[in-house]
Amino acid sequence: MSPSSPAEEASDLKSLQREFESHLGYQSTYQFKPMQILAAFKSIIPEFHAFSDDDNRYNLGATWTAPDGLKDYHNLELRYVHNSERLALQGDPQPDGSWKYTEPNGSVHVISADRAKHFMEQTQAHASIMCGMLDKLQASGVLNATVDASAQPA
């Protein structure tokens, strides 16, 4: 049945509008909004981070935020270290017997006194063996040119 007068039409339209608004109100109590969903997952899904700090450490981690706003922070710090004893021996001797070389970029290379002493002893032993080999080569006539390689005690 269709309404017969404009007044009945307006009344039916208002009735329909009230019914629609009532239906929307009913739905909104059970409907989740996108921000509510994100807030609910914020305590489950962490924020990831990766950065390098002032001490040249690489930081990788994640932070979980609880519904009450408190944070649970997990971090892994990695530091790359390069120490070359060979470069350290090109540097300066230190008062304790160790050696230290500083690169132009600020990287420092060190070798302990014990390791430096061991290296010098090994080098001296190898030099003594080489001198003996050169003497034998000269005596046999295989080596014509003289090579000056004398071993000096450390």
Coordinates of C-alpha atoms in Angstrom, one line a residue:
M1 CA 0.0 0.0 0.0
S2 CA 1.3 3.4 -0.8
P3 CA 0.6 6.5 1.2
S4 CA -2.2 8.6 -0.2
S5 CA -1.2 12.0 1.1
P6 CA 2.1 14.0 1.5
A7 CA 1.6 14.0 5.3
E8 CA 1.5 10.2 5.3
E9 CA 4.5 10.1 3.1
A10 CA 6.5 12.3 5.4
S11 CA 5.4 10.3 8.4
D12 CA 6.5 7.1 6.7
L13 CA 9.8 8.7 5.8
K14 CA 10.5 9.8 9.4
S15 CA 9.6 6.4 10.6
L16 CA 12.0 4.8 8.2
Q17 CA 14.8 7.3 9.2
R18 CA 14.2 6.5 12.9
E19 CA 14.4 2.8 12.2
F20 CA 17.6 3.2 10.2
E21 CA 19.2 5.3 13.0
S22 CA 18.2 2.8 15.5
H23 CA 19.7 0.0 13.4
L24 CA 23.0 2.0 13.1
G25 CA 23.1 2.5 16.8
Y26 CA 22.7 -1.2 17.4
Q27 CA 25.5 -2.0 14.9
S28 CA 28.0 0.6 16.4
T29 CA 28.0 -1.2 19.7
Y30 CA 29.4 -4.4 18.1
Q31 CA 31.3 -2.8 15.2
F32 CA 35.1 -2.4 15.6
K33 CA 36.7 0.7 14.1
P34 CA 40.1 0.4 12.4
M35 CA 41.9 2.4 15.2
Q36 CA 40.4 0.0 17.8
I37 CA 41.7 -3.0 15.9
L38 CA 45.2 -1.4 15.6
A39 CA 45.2 -0.6 19.4
A40 CA 44.2 -4.2 20.2
F41 CA 47.1 -5.6 18.1
K42 CA 49.6 -3.0 19.4
S43 CA 50.4 -5.2 22.4
I44 CA 50.8 -8.3 20.2
I45 CA 52.7 -6.8 17.2
P46 CA 56.0 -5.1 18.1
E47 CA 57.6 -2.0 16.6
F48 CA 60.9 -3.0 15.1
H49 CA 64.0 -0.9 15.1
A50 CA 67.5 -1.0 13.6
F51 CA 70.1 1.8 14.1
S52 CA 73.7 2.5 14.8
D53 CA 74.6 4.3 18.0
D54 CA 77.5 6.6 18.9
D55 CA 79.7 3.7 20.0
N56 CA 79.5 2.1 16.5
R57 CA 77.2 -0.6 17.8
Y58 CA 74.4 -1.9 15.6
N59 CA 71.1 -2.2 17.4
L60 CA 68.4 -4.6 16.3
G61 CA 65.2 -5.1 18.3
A62 CA 61.6 -4.8 18.9
T63 CA 59.3 -3.0 21.4
W64 CA 55.9 -4.2 22.5
T65 CA 53.5 -1.7 24.0
A66 CA 51.0 -3.0 26.5
P67 CA 47.4 -1.8 26.6
D68 CA 48.3 0.3 29.7
G69 CA 51.1 2.1 27.8
L70 CA 54.1 0.3 29.4
K71 CA 56.7 -0.9 27.0
D72 CA 58.7 -4.1 26.8
Y73 CA 62.0 -3.4 25.0
H74 CA 64.2 -6.1 23.5
N75 CA 67.5 -5.2 21.8
L76 CA 70.5 -6.9 20.4
E77 CA 73.7 -4.9 20.2
L78 CA 76.3 -5.9 17.7
R79 CA 79.7 -4.3 17.4
Y80 CA 82.1 -4.9 14.6
V81 CA 85.7 -5.0 15.8
H82 CA 88.8 -5.2 13.6
N83 CA 92.2 -5.6 15.2
S84 CA 95.2 -6.3 13.0
E85 CA 98.4 -7.3 14.8
R86 CA 100.3 -6.8 11.6
L87 CA 99.2 -3.1 11.5
A88 CA 99.9 -2.8 15.2
L89 CA 103.5 -3.7 14.6
Q90 CA 103.7 -0.8 12.1
G91 CA 102.7 1.5 14.9
D92 CA 104.6 2.7 18.1
P93 CA 105.8 0.6 21.0
Q94 CA 104.0 1.2 24.3
P95 CA 105.5 1.4 27.8
D96 CA 104.2 -2.0 28.7
G97 CA 105.9 -3.7 25.6
S98 CA 102.8 -3.8 23.5
W99 CA 102.5 -2.1 20.1
K100 CA 99.7 0.3 18.9
Y101 CA 98.8 1.7 15.6
T102 CA 96.0 4.2 15.0
E103 CA 94.5 4.5 11.5
P104 CA 93.7 7.9 10.0
N105 CA 89.9 7.1 10.5
G106 CA 90.6 6.5 14.3
S107 CA 90.6 2.7 14.3
V108 CA 93.1 1.4 16.8
H109 CA 95.1 -1.8 16.3
V110 CA 97.1 -3.4 19.2
I111 CA 99.3 -6.4 19.8
S112 CA 100.1 -7.5 23.4
A113 CA 103.7 -7.5 24.6
D114 CA 103.7 -11.4 24.8
R115 CA 102.4 -11.7 21.2
A116 CA 104.9 -9.1 19.9
K117 CA 107.8 -10.9 21.7
H118 CA 106.7 -14.2 20.2
F119 CA 106.5 -12.7 16.7
M120 CA 110.0 -11.3 17.1
E121 CA 111.4 -14.7 18.2
Q122 CA 109.7 -16.5 15.3
T123 CA 111.0 -13.9 12.8
Q124 CA 114.5 -14.3 14.2
A125 CA 114.3 -18.1 13.9
H126 CA 113.1 -17.8 10.3
A127 CA 115.9 -15.3 9.5
S128 CA 118.5 -17.6 11.0
I129 CA 117.2 -20.5 8.8
M130 CA 117.2 -18.2 5.7
C131 CA 120.8 -17.1 6.4
G132 CA 121.9 -20.8 6.7
M133 CA 120.1 -21.5 3.4
L134 CA 121.9 -18.6 1.6
D135 CA 125.3 -19.7 2.9
K136 CA 124.7 -23.2 1.5
L137 CA 123.5 -21.8 -1.8
Q138 CA 126.6 -19.6 -2.1
A139 CA 128.9 -22.5 -1.2
S140 CA 127.4 -24.7 -3.8
G141 CA 127.7 -21.9 -6.5
V142 CA 124.0 -21.8 -7.2
L143 CA 123.7 -18.3 -5.9
N144 CA 126.0 -15.8 -7.6
A145 CA 124.6 -12.5 -6.2
T146 CA 125.2 -11.8 -2.6
V147 CA 122.2 -11.1 -0.5
D148 CA 122.7 -9.3 2.8
A149 CA 120.5 -10.9 5.3
S150 CA 122.1 -11.0 8.7
A151 CA 120.0 -11.9 11.8
Q152 CA 120.2 -9.6 14.7
P153 CA 119.1 -10.7 18.2
A154 CA 116.1 -8.8 19.4

